[in-house]
Amino acid sequence: MDMLIQDQIVELLEDECLSDAAALLEKYLRLEGKDEFYYLASSDVRLGYEDYEGVITLLEEAMDTGISGPLIWERMADAKIGADEYESARSYLEMVRDSGEMDPGDEPRILFDLGRCAIAAEDYRQAVQHFEDLLLEEDNPETRFLLGMSYGELEQYDRMDDAFLGLLTDPEYKERIMEYMVYQDNPDVLVDYMFRTQLPEFDQRMTFSQFWLYHDSPLEAAEELEEAFALRREPEILTSAVILYAQCGKTAKARRLFRQLMALDVPSQDPELYAGLSLEALEVLEYGEKTCRGFVRTILARTGHSPEAVLCCAQFCLNHVFSDMAYELLQNQPEDLESALSAQWSELKTRACLQAEFYQEAYHCLKANPAPQDRLYRKNLAIASYCTGRSREALTESLAILPDGIGAIIAFLVYDERGEQEKAADVIRQMRRALAKEEPIEDLSNFIGFLEEIAGKTAA
């Protein structure tokens, strides 16, 4: 056995030089074959890369060949935990613990992982036992936090308080404890911890809004958000309140708050955020088309027609089939737009032209910004080409995206217009084969409606 290579691999693993360790393991494999060291070191490499399924497969192979024991079981447990297979991990950890061969220095880690697996299995009494045993070995904040959670799930709140004692002075654990309290069914416990942590009123309101949302009480959450907004006038908070009130059927209330949102100062450094929030709120308020268009113009004016805000508003208009307004907004693309915004601008302008049936302009937009590997691009080009009399290009693009409802319609129409009925029929057969194989087909309803229309004309 080449002990020198083993020592080098162990040192590389300790230094987290995973790729170098993996390369040296290949040399070890050629010299020594697949022995216990190979399986353990290979598992450590894969665990370092979070390749949990790879570790499981590798160690199952090891055990099938008779290579087993506590070290193998420990790695398998680590991989099972990484793969969220906690019950299986728990079995391997118990095998390690019961083997009588466990290194005493590994006991705290085994107990900690057993506690985590018990929590995942909602076996909180067992989790408490593992964490209590672990605290006899060593005291650390994470163990106390998980112990407190376990007691909380058992509604043993006095013991939960004892476990959390001392953690509330640590900002990280204070935040995690408050997050945990939000998901409990007892609001009195949440109030108690707000008092213990001297949570400011704004944070209290935001925390209670999360609590009510988690417990399916959106109206109470909206009321808390409204109070929070009064303390700190942030548009994100007001938008959330508007949306929740609207979802609860409190439309008049939601609209009053929306008008407050429209009166807020626009953050100069991020007009896109304000536009996005305003449009998100407008989406749920069920205003008529004329009112929606008016608010869109107000949002644009308030954001100084920044390119980002224009794109947000154009997207809103397209979603609501205000194609003329979207087209108007996108008519004049600003110069020197960064590439991502320029691409988005071109895409939305193409959609606006297609929606408004300005097919000639849509065609030129597409040709000016080619993306031949993109399926949507080819579909749009097929539509624009067909509607502008470019039947050859329309056929090429539509055939390239089959099976597809729009593509099939265009290909059928082009063949039919050419008098190539057999090829037209072959398009329908191709779509039927795809349907029989249950392949995903975009715009399928359009194609079915088209077939029904053809059948109706034939019958007439």
Short mmCIF file of C-alpha atoms in Angstrom, two decimals:
data_model
loop_
_atom_site.label_atom_id
_atom_site.label_comp_id
_atom_site.label_asym_id
_atom_site.label_seq_id
_atom_site.Cartn_x
_atom_site.Cartn_y
_atom_site.Cartn_z
CA MET A 1 0.00 0.00 0.00
CA ASP A 2 1.37 3.39 -0.96
CA MET A 3 1.22 5.24 2.38
CA LEU A 4 2.92 8.32 0.91
CA ILE A 5 0.07 8.87 -1.58
CA GLN A 6 -2.49 8.29 1.18
CA ASP A 7 -0.85 10.95 3.35
CA GLN A 8 -0.76 13.38 0.43
CA ILE A 9 -4.45 12.81 -0.35
CA VAL A 10 -5.44 13.29 3.31
CA GLU A 11 -3.44 16.52 3.46
CA LEU A 12 -5.07 17.81 0.26
CA LEU A 13 -8.53 16.99 1.64
CA GLU A 14 -7.74 18.79 4.89
CA ASP A 15 -6.68 21.85 2.86
CA GLU A 16 -9.87 21.54 0.74
CA CYS A 17 -7.85 21.10 -2.46
CA LEU A 18 -10.53 18.86 -3.91
CA SER A 19 -9.48 18.77 -7.56
CA ASP A 20 -5.87 17.93 -6.63
CA ALA A 21 -7.07 15.22 -4.24
CA ALA A 22 -9.32 13.77 -6.96
CA ALA A 23 -6.40 13.68 -9.44
CA LEU A 24 -4.14 11.91 -6.96
CA LEU A 25 -6.93 9.46 -6.15
CA GLU A 26 -6.92 8.38 -9.80
CA LYS A 27 -3.26 7.47 -9.42
CA TYR A 28 -4.02 5.65 -6.16
CA LEU A 29 -6.81 3.70 -7.88
CA ARG A 30 -4.41 2.47 -10.57
CA LEU A 31 -1.91 1.35 -7.92
CA GLU A 32 -4.13 -0.07 -5.16
CA GLY A 33 -7.60 -0.55 -6.62
CA LYS A 34 -10.86 0.16 -4.81
CA ASP A 35 -10.06 -0.42 -1.14
CA GLU A 36 -11.58 1.21 1.93
CA PHE A 37 -9.28 4.23 1.75
CA TYR A 38 -10.28 4.85 -1.87
CA TYR A 39 -14.00 4.80 -1.05
CA LEU A 40 -13.60 7.05 2.01
CA ALA A 41 -11.37 9.61 0.28
CA SER A 42 -13.53 9.62 -2.88
CA SER A 43 -16.58 10.21 -0.70
CA ASP A 44 -14.86 13.15 0.98
CA VAL A 45 -14.10 14.68 -2.43
CA ARG A 46 -17.70 14.27 -3.57
CA LEU A 47 -19.05 15.59 -0.26
CA GLY A 48 -16.84 18.66 -0.77
CA TYR A 49 -18.52 19.21 -4.13
CA GLU A 50 -21.97 18.50 -2.60
CA ASP A 51 -22.41 15.56 -4.97
CA TYR A 52 -24.55 13.67 -2.48
CA GLU A 53 -26.08 11.24 -4.96
CA GLY A 54 -22.59 10.39 -6.19
CA VAL A 55 -21.50 9.59 -2.64
CA ILE A 56 -24.54 7.37 -2.05
CA THR A 57 -23.91 5.42 -5.27
CA LEU A 58 -20.20 5.06 -4.48
CA LEU A 59 -20.74 3.81 -0.92
CA GLU A 60 -23.51 1.42 -1.94
CA GLU A 61 -20.95 -0.09 -4.31
CA ALA A 62 -18.45 -0.34 -1.43
CA MET A 63 -20.94 -2.10 0.84
CA ASP A 64 -21.94 -4.46 -1.96
CA THR A 65 -18.29 -5.58 -2.13
CA GLY A 66 -18.10 -6.10 1.64
CA ILE A 67 -16.38 -2.84 2.57
CA SER A 68 -18.37 -1.38 5.44
CA GLY A 69 -18.12 -0.10 9.02
CA PRO A 70 -18.56 3.10 11.03
CA LEU A 71 -16.43 5.31 8.75
CA ILE A 72 -18.41 4.25 5.68
CA TRP A 73 -21.70 4.70 7.55
CA GLU A 74 -20.71 8.21 8.69
CA ARG A 75 -20.05 9.33 5.11
CA MET A 76 -23.27 7.72 3.98
CA ALA A 77 -25.17 9.59 6.71
CA ASP A 78 -23.58 12.89 5.62
CA ALA A 79 -24.66 12.24 2.02
CA LYS A 80 -28.18 11.23 3.04
CA ILE A 81 -28.55 14.44 5.08
CA GLY A 82 -27.30 16.44 2.10
CA ALA A 83 -29.89 14.71 -0.09
CA ASP A 84 -32.64 15.42 2.50
CA GLU A 85 -33.08 11.68 3.17
CA TYR A 86 -33.17 12.13 6.93
CA GLU A 87 -34.78 8.85 7.95
CA SER A 88 -32.15 6.87 6.09
CA ALA A 89 -29.40 9.09 7.52
CA ARG A 90 -30.77 8.48 10.99
CA SER A 91 -30.43 4.71 10.50
CA TYR A 92 -26.79 4.99 9.48
CA LEU A 93 -26.01 7.33 12.39
CA GLU A 94 -27.57 4.88 14.84
CA MET A 95 -25.46 2.11 13.32
CA VAL A 96 -22.34 4.20 13.98
CA ARG A 97 -23.42 4.96 17.54
CA ASP A 98 -24.30 1.35 18.33
CA SER A 99 -21.16 -0.14 16.72
CA GLY A 100 -18.96 0.36 19.77
CA GLU A 101 -16.22 1.50 17.38
CA MET A 102 -17.06 5.21 17.29
CA ASP A 103 -14.20 7.60 17.93
CA PRO A 104 -15.10 9.49 21.16
CA GLY A 105 -14.20 12.73 19.43
CA ASP A 106 -16.93 12.08 16.85
CA GLU A 107 -19.71 11.57 19.40
CA PRO A 108 -20.82 15.24 19.57
CA ARG A 109 -21.16 15.42 15.79
CA ILE A 110 -23.11 12.14 15.68
CA LEU A 111 -25.48 13.35 18.41
CA PHE A 112 -25.95 16.70 16.64
CA ASP A 113 -26.79 15.01 13.32
CA LEU A 114 -29.14 12.58 15.06
CA GLY A 115 -30.94 15.57 16.56
CA ARG A 116 -31.25 17.23 13.14
CA CYS A 117 -32.65 14.03 11.65
CA ALA A 118 -35.14 13.73 14.51
CA ILE A 119 -36.33 17.29 13.86
CA ALA A 120 -36.77 16.49 10.16
CA ALA A 121 -38.85 13.46 11.16
CA GLU A 122 -40.86 15.68 13.58
CA ASP A 123 -39.74 13.40 16.40
CA TYR A 124 -39.14 16.31 18.75
CA ARG A 125 -38.91 14.26 21.95
CA GLN A 126 -36.06 12.26 20.46
CA ALA A 127 -34.46 15.48 19.21
CA VAL A 128 -34.60 16.91 22.74
CA GLN A 129 -32.90 13.81 24.10
CA HIS A 130 -30.07 14.02 21.56
CA PHE A 131 -29.48 17.74 22.09
CA GLU A 132 -29.64 17.44 25.89
CA ASP A 133 -27.07 14.62 25.73
CA LEU A 134 -24.91 16.74 23.46
CA LEU A 135 -25.00 19.71 25.85
CA LEU A 136 -23.54 17.43 28.53
CA GLU A 137 -20.56 16.91 26.19
CA GLU A 138 -20.17 20.46 24.89
CA ASP A 139 -22.16 23.68 24.97
CA ASN A 140 -22.66 25.63 21.75
CA PRO A 141 -25.31 28.13 20.55
CA GLU A 142 -26.54 26.09 17.58
CA THR A 143 -27.34 23.12 19.81
CA ARG A 144 -29.20 25.40 22.23
CA PHE A 145 -31.14 26.97 19.36
CA LEU A 146 -32.25 23.60 17.97
CA LEU A 147 -33.07 22.38 21.47
CA GLY A 148 -35.22 25.49 22.02
CA MET A 149 -37.02 24.89 18.72
CA SER A 150 -37.69 21.27 19.71
CA TYR A 151 -39.15 22.31 23.04
CA GLY A 152 -41.24 24.93 21.26
CA GLU A 153 -42.72 22.27 18.95
CA LEU A 154 -43.62 20.29 22.09
CA GLU A 155 -45.21 23.48 23.54
CA GLN A 156 -42.90 23.25 26.54
CA TYR A 157 -42.33 27.00 26.53
CA ASP A 158 -40.56 27.31 29.89
CA ARG A 159 -37.90 24.86 28.75
CA MET A 160 -37.78 26.61 25.36
CA ASP A 161 -37.05 29.87 27.22
CA ASP A 162 -34.25 28.18 29.20
CA ALA A 163 -32.67 26.89 25.99
CA PHE A 164 -32.87 30.29 24.28
CA LEU A 165 -31.50 32.05 27.37
CA GLY A 166 -28.31 33.86 26.43
CA LEU A 167 -28.89 33.59 22.67
CA LEU A 168 -31.00 36.75 22.51
CA THR A 169 -27.91 38.92 22.95
CA ASP A 170 -26.44 37.47 19.74
CA PRO A 171 -27.87 39.40 16.72
CA GLU A 172 -27.83 36.34 14.45
CA TYR A 173 -29.64 34.07 16.90
CA LYS A 174 -31.98 36.84 17.99
CA GLU A 175 -33.14 37.16 14.36
CA ARG A 176 -33.48 33.39 13.93
CA ILE A 177 -35.45 33.05 17.16
CA MET A 178 -37.87 35.79 16.08
CA GLU A 179 -38.26 34.11 12.68
CA TYR A 180 -39.04 30.86 14.47
CA MET A 181 -41.67 32.57 16.64
CA VAL A 182 -43.48 33.86 13.54
CA TYR A 183 -44.28 30.29 12.50
CA GLN A 184 -45.67 29.23 15.87
CA ASP A 185 -49.40 29.01 16.48
CA ASN A 186 -49.26 30.98 19.73
CA PRO A 187 -49.25 34.79 19.21
CA ASP A 188 -48.77 35.32 22.96
CA VAL A 189 -45.34 33.66 22.74
CA LEU A 190 -44.45 35.93 19.82
CA VAL A 191 -45.51 39.02 21.82
CA ASP A 192 -43.47 37.81 24.78
CA TYR A 193 -40.32 37.53 22.67
CA MET A 194 -40.94 40.93 21.08
CA PHE A 195 -40.89 42.31 24.62
CA ARG A 196 -37.80 40.28 25.59
CA THR A 197 -35.86 41.49 22.56
CA GLN A 198 -37.11 45.09 22.85
CA LEU A 199 -38.14 44.99 19.21
CA PRO A 200 -38.85 48.50 17.83
CA GLU A 201 -42.48 49.22 16.92
CA PHE A 202 -41.83 49.16 13.17
CA ASP A 203 -40.17 45.74 13.41
CA GLN A 204 -43.05 44.54 15.58
CA ARG A 205 -45.57 45.53 12.89
CA MET A 206 -43.57 43.83 10.15
CA THR A 207 -43.15 40.70 12.27
CA PHE A 208 -46.86 40.53 13.02
CA SER A 209 -47.67 40.95 9.33
CA GLN A 210 -45.51 37.88 8.61
CA PHE A 211 -47.24 36.01 11.44
CA TRP A 212 -50.73 36.73 10.08
CA LEU A 213 -49.72 35.88 6.52
CA TYR A 214 -48.31 32.54 7.63
CA HIS A 215 -51.53 31.84 9.51
CA ASP A 216 -53.76 32.66 6.54
CA SER A 217 -55.04 35.96 7.90
CA PRO A 218 -54.21 38.42 5.09
CA LEU A 219 -56.56 41.16 6.34
CA GLU A 220 -54.76 41.33 9.69
CA ALA A 221 -51.43 41.30 7.83
CA ALA A 222 -52.58 44.22 5.65
CA GLU A 223 -53.58 46.21 8.74
CA GLU A 224 -50.17 45.63 10.33
CA LEU A 225 -48.45 46.72 7.11
CA GLU A 226 -50.55 49.87 6.99
CA GLU A 227 -49.43 50.71 10.53
CA ALA A 228 -45.82 49.92 9.60
CA PHE A 229 -46.07 52.28 6.61
CA ALA A 230 -47.21 55.08 8.90
CA LEU A 231 -43.94 54.62 10.81
CA ARG A 232 -41.67 54.26 7.80
CA ARG A 233 -42.98 55.48 4.47
CA GLU A 234 -41.48 52.84 2.21
CA PRO A 235 -43.23 52.06 -1.09
CA GLU A 236 -42.61 48.29 -0.78
CA ILE A 237 -44.64 48.18 2.45
CA LEU A 238 -47.53 50.19 1.03
CA THR A 239 -47.62 48.08 -2.14
CA SER A 240 -47.91 44.90 -0.07
CA ALA A 241 -50.75 46.44 1.95
CA VAL A 242 -52.59 47.48 -1.25
CA ILE A 243 -52.30 43.98 -2.72
CA LEU A 244 -53.47 42.26 0.47
CA TYR A 245 -56.47 44.58 0.94
CA ALA A 246 -57.45 43.98 -2.71
CA GLN A 247 -57.12 40.22 -2.29
CA CYS A 248 -59.39 40.42 0.76
CA GLY A 249 -62.06 42.21 -1.26
CA LYS A 250 -61.39 45.58 0.43
CA THR A 251 -61.15 47.33 -2.93
CA ALA A 252 -62.07 50.83 -1.73
CA LYS A 253 -59.43 50.65 1.00
CA ALA A 254 -56.84 49.31 -1.44
CA ARG A 255 -57.56 52.12 -3.90
CA ARG A 256 -57.21 54.80 -1.20
CA LEU A 257 -53.81 53.43 -0.26
CA PHE A 258 -52.84 53.17 -3.91
CA ARG A 259 -53.39 56.89 -4.31
CA GLN A 260 -51.01 57.40 -1.38
CA LEU A 261 -48.50 55.23 -3.21
CA MET A 262 -48.86 57.41 -6.29
CA ALA A 263 -48.09 60.49 -4.17
CA LEU A 264 -44.87 59.16 -2.63
CA ASP A 265 -41.49 60.59 -3.55
CA VAL A 266 -39.88 58.55 -6.30
CA PRO A 267 -36.42 57.26 -5.29
CA SER A 268 -34.10 59.01 -7.74
CA GLN A 269 -31.62 56.15 -7.69
CA ASP A 270 -34.22 53.49 -8.56
CA PRO A 271 -37.21 54.69 -10.60
CA GLU A 272 -37.66 51.16 -11.95
CA LEU A 273 -38.47 49.92 -8.44
CA TYR A 274 -41.15 52.56 -7.97
CA ALA A 275 -42.64 51.85 -11.40
CA GLY A 276 -42.64 48.11 -10.79
CA LEU A 277 -44.28 48.45 -7.37
CA SER A 278 -46.91 50.89 -8.64
CA LEU A 279 -47.82 48.63 -11.57
CA GLU A 280 -47.90 45.56 -9.32
CA ALA A 281 -50.44 47.34 -7.11
CA LEU A 282 -52.40 48.65 -10.10
CA GLU A 283 -52.67 45.08 -11.40
CA VAL A 284 -54.96 43.98 -8.56
CA LEU A 285 -57.25 47.02 -8.34
CA GLU A 286 -59.61 46.13 -11.22
CA TYR A 287 -59.75 49.61 -12.69
CA GLY A 288 -61.20 50.06 -16.16
CA GLU A 289 -58.96 50.49 -19.20
CA LYS A 290 -59.18 54.29 -19.32
CA THR A 291 -58.19 54.65 -15.66
CA CYS A 292 -55.35 52.13 -16.01
CA ARG A 293 -53.96 54.02 -18.98
CA GLY A 294 -54.11 57.25 -16.98
CA PHE A 295 -52.21 55.77 -14.09
CA VAL A 296 -49.57 54.35 -16.43
CA ARG A 297 -48.98 57.84 -17.83
CA THR A 298 -48.77 59.22 -14.29
CA ILE A 299 -46.18 56.61 -13.33
CA LEU A 300 -44.14 57.45 -16.42
CA ALA A 301 -44.28 61.17 -15.67
CA ARG A 302 -43.28 60.64 -12.05
CA THR A 303 -40.28 58.52 -13.03
CA GLY A 304 -39.10 60.95 -15.70
CA HIS A 305 -39.70 58.41 -18.46
CA SER A 306 -36.55 56.53 -17.45
CA PRO A 307 -35.85 53.62 -19.83
CA GLU A 308 -36.38 51.09 -17.04
CA ALA A 309 -39.75 52.59 -16.12
CA VAL A 310 -40.80 52.72 -19.79
CA LEU A 311 -40.04 49.01 -20.14
CA CYS A 312 -42.06 48.21 -17.00
CA CYS A 313 -45.02 50.22 -18.28
CA ALA A 314 -44.79 48.74 -21.79
CA GLN A 315 -44.82 45.24 -20.32
CA PHE A 316 -47.93 46.14 -18.30
CA CYS A 317 -49.64 47.50 -21.42
CA LEU A 318 -48.82 44.37 -23.42
CA ASN A 319 -50.15 42.16 -20.64
CA HIS A 320 -53.42 44.09 -20.79
CA VAL A 321 -53.51 44.28 -24.62
CA PHE A 322 -53.04 48.06 -24.69
CA SER A 323 -51.03 47.44 -27.83
CA ASP A 324 -51.31 50.99 -29.16
CA MET A 325 -49.97 52.44 -25.91
CA ALA A 326 -47.14 49.90 -25.71
CA TYR A 327 -46.21 50.70 -29.31
CA GLU A 328 -46.25 54.42 -28.56
CA LEU A 329 -44.00 54.02 -25.50
CA LEU A 330 -41.46 51.92 -27.40
CA GLN A 331 -41.36 53.95 -30.62
CA ASN A 332 -38.16 55.82 -29.85
CA GLN A 333 -35.48 53.69 -28.25
CA PRO A 334 -32.95 55.82 -26.32
CA GLU A 335 -29.40 55.80 -27.58
CA ASP A 336 -26.59 54.08 -25.68
CA LEU A 337 -28.84 51.67 -23.80
CA GLU A 338 -26.90 48.87 -22.17
CA SER A 339 -27.16 45.62 -24.10
CA ALA A 340 -29.60 43.87 -21.74
CA LEU A 341 -32.04 46.80 -21.79
CA SER A 342 -31.64 47.19 -25.56
CA ALA A 343 -32.51 43.52 -26.11
CA GLN A 344 -35.54 43.83 -23.81
CA TRP A 345 -36.65 46.99 -25.62
CA SER A 346 -36.46 45.25 -29.02
CA GLU A 347 -38.33 42.20 -27.75
CA LEU A 348 -41.18 44.27 -26.30
CA LYS A 349 -41.39 46.47 -29.39
CA THR A 350 -41.70 43.36 -31.55
CA ARG A 351 -44.51 42.09 -29.31
CA ALA A 352 -46.23 45.49 -29.50
CA CYS A 353 -46.03 45.49 -33.31
CA LEU A 354 -47.41 41.95 -33.52
CA GLN A 355 -50.18 42.71 -31.06
CA ALA A 356 -51.09 45.87 -32.97
CA GLU A 357 -50.84 43.95 -36.27
CA PHE A 358 -48.03 46.15 -37.56
CA TYR A 359 -46.47 43.11 -39.17
CA GLN A 360 -44.08 44.88 -41.54
CA GLU A 361 -42.48 46.77 -38.66
CA ALA A 362 -42.45 43.62 -36.52
CA TYR A 363 -40.59 41.82 -39.32
CA HIS A 364 -37.94 44.53 -39.53
CA CYS A 365 -37.55 44.60 -35.73
CA LEU A 366 -36.93 40.86 -35.75
CA LYS A 367 -34.44 40.98 -38.60
CA ALA A 368 -32.58 43.83 -36.92
CA ASN A 369 -32.16 41.81 -33.72
CA PRO A 370 -31.67 38.19 -34.84
CA ALA A 371 -31.86 35.35 -32.31
CA PRO A 372 -32.15 32.27 -34.55
CA GLN A 373 -31.64 29.82 -31.69
CA ASP A 374 -34.60 31.20 -29.74
CA ARG A 375 -37.91 29.40 -30.25
CA LEU A 376 -40.08 32.45 -29.54
CA TYR A 377 -38.03 34.52 -31.97
CA ARG A 378 -38.59 31.96 -34.74
CA LYS A 379 -42.32 31.78 -33.98
CA ASN A 380 -42.65 35.58 -34.14
CA LEU A 381 -40.64 35.68 -37.35
CA ALA A 382 -42.91 32.99 -38.86
CA ILE A 383 -45.98 35.09 -37.99
CA ALA A 384 -44.50 38.36 -39.25
CA SER A 385 -43.20 36.70 -42.44
CA TYR A 386 -46.53 35.05 -43.26
CA CYS A 387 -48.51 38.22 -42.61
CA THR A 388 -46.22 40.24 -44.91
CA GLY A 389 -46.32 37.79 -47.79
CA ARG A 390 -42.90 36.21 -47.18
CA SER A 391 -44.24 32.68 -47.45
CA ARG A 392 -40.92 30.93 -48.04
CA GLU A 393 -39.37 32.40 -44.88
CA ALA A 394 -42.62 31.79 -42.98
CA LEU A 395 -42.51 28.10 -43.95
CA THR A 396 -38.85 27.70 -42.96
CA GLU A 397 -39.39 29.23 -39.53
CA SER A 398 -42.68 27.44 -38.82
CA LEU A 399 -41.29 24.01 -39.71
CA ALA A 400 -38.28 24.66 -37.44
CA ILE A 401 -40.47 24.97 -34.34
CA LEU A 402 -42.82 21.98 -34.88
CA PRO A 403 -44.60 20.55 -33.01
CA ASP A 404 -46.18 23.92 -32.23
CA GLY A 405 -49.74 25.16 -32.67
CA ILE A 406 -48.94 28.45 -34.42
CA GLY A 407 -46.13 26.89 -36.44
CA ALA A 408 -48.42 24.11 -37.66
CA ILE A 409 -51.12 26.56 -38.70
CA ILE A 410 -48.68 28.68 -40.71
CA ALA A 411 -47.00 25.66 -42.35
CA PHE A 412 -50.41 24.21 -43.26
CA LEU A 413 -51.60 27.52 -44.75
CA VAL A 414 -48.44 28.01 -46.82
CA TYR A 415 -48.60 24.47 -48.23
CA ASP A 416 -52.33 24.84 -48.85
CA GLU A 417 -51.85 28.13 -50.71
CA ARG A 418 -49.20 26.46 -52.88
CA GLY A 419 -51.56 23.60 -53.65
CA GLU A 420 -49.30 21.11 -51.86
CA GLN A 421 -52.15 19.39 -50.00
CA GLU A 422 -50.18 16.23 -49.19
CA LYS A 423 -47.51 18.27 -47.39
CA ALA A 424 -50.24 20.22 -45.61
CA ALA A 425 -51.83 16.94 -44.49
CA ASP A 426 -48.39 15.72 -43.35
CA VAL A 427 -48.14 18.71 -40.98
CA ILE A 428 -51.40 17.63 -39.36
CA ARG A 429 -50.17 14.03 -39.13
CA GLN A 430 -46.95 15.23 -37.50
CA MET A 431 -48.92 17.15 -34.88
CA ARG A 432 -51.16 14.14 -34.22
CA ARG A 433 -48.11 11.91 -33.68
CA ALA A 434 -46.76 14.46 -31.18
CA LEU A 435 -50.14 14.49 -29.42
CA ALA A 436 -50.19 10.69 -29.27
CA LYS A 437 -46.74 10.74 -27.63
CA GLU A 438 -47.98 13.42 -25.20
CA GLU A 439 -45.21 15.80 -26.24
CA PRO A 440 -45.50 19.35 -24.86
CA ILE A 441 -47.03 21.55 -27.55
CA GLU A 442 -47.28 25.33 -27.29
CA ASP A 443 -50.43 27.08 -28.54
CA LEU A 444 -52.19 23.74 -28.87
CA SER A 445 -55.65 25.27 -28.37
CA ASN A 446 -55.06 27.55 -31.39
CA PHE A 447 -54.25 24.55 -33.54
CA ILE A 448 -57.28 22.55 -32.36
CA GLY A 449 -59.52 25.54 -33.06
CA PHE A 450 -57.97 25.81 -36.52
CA LEU A 451 -58.69 22.12 -37.24
CA GLU A 452 -62.28 22.56 -36.10
CA GLU A 453 -62.64 25.55 -38.40
CA ILE A 454 -61.28 23.53 -41.34
CA ALA A 455 -63.63 20.65 -40.51
CA GLY A 456 -66.57 23.08 -40.39
CA LYS A 457 -65.74 24.55 -43.79
CA THR A 458 -65.30 21.07 -45.28
CA ALA A 459 -68.66 19.96 -43.91
CA ALA A 460 -70.35 23.07 -45.32
#
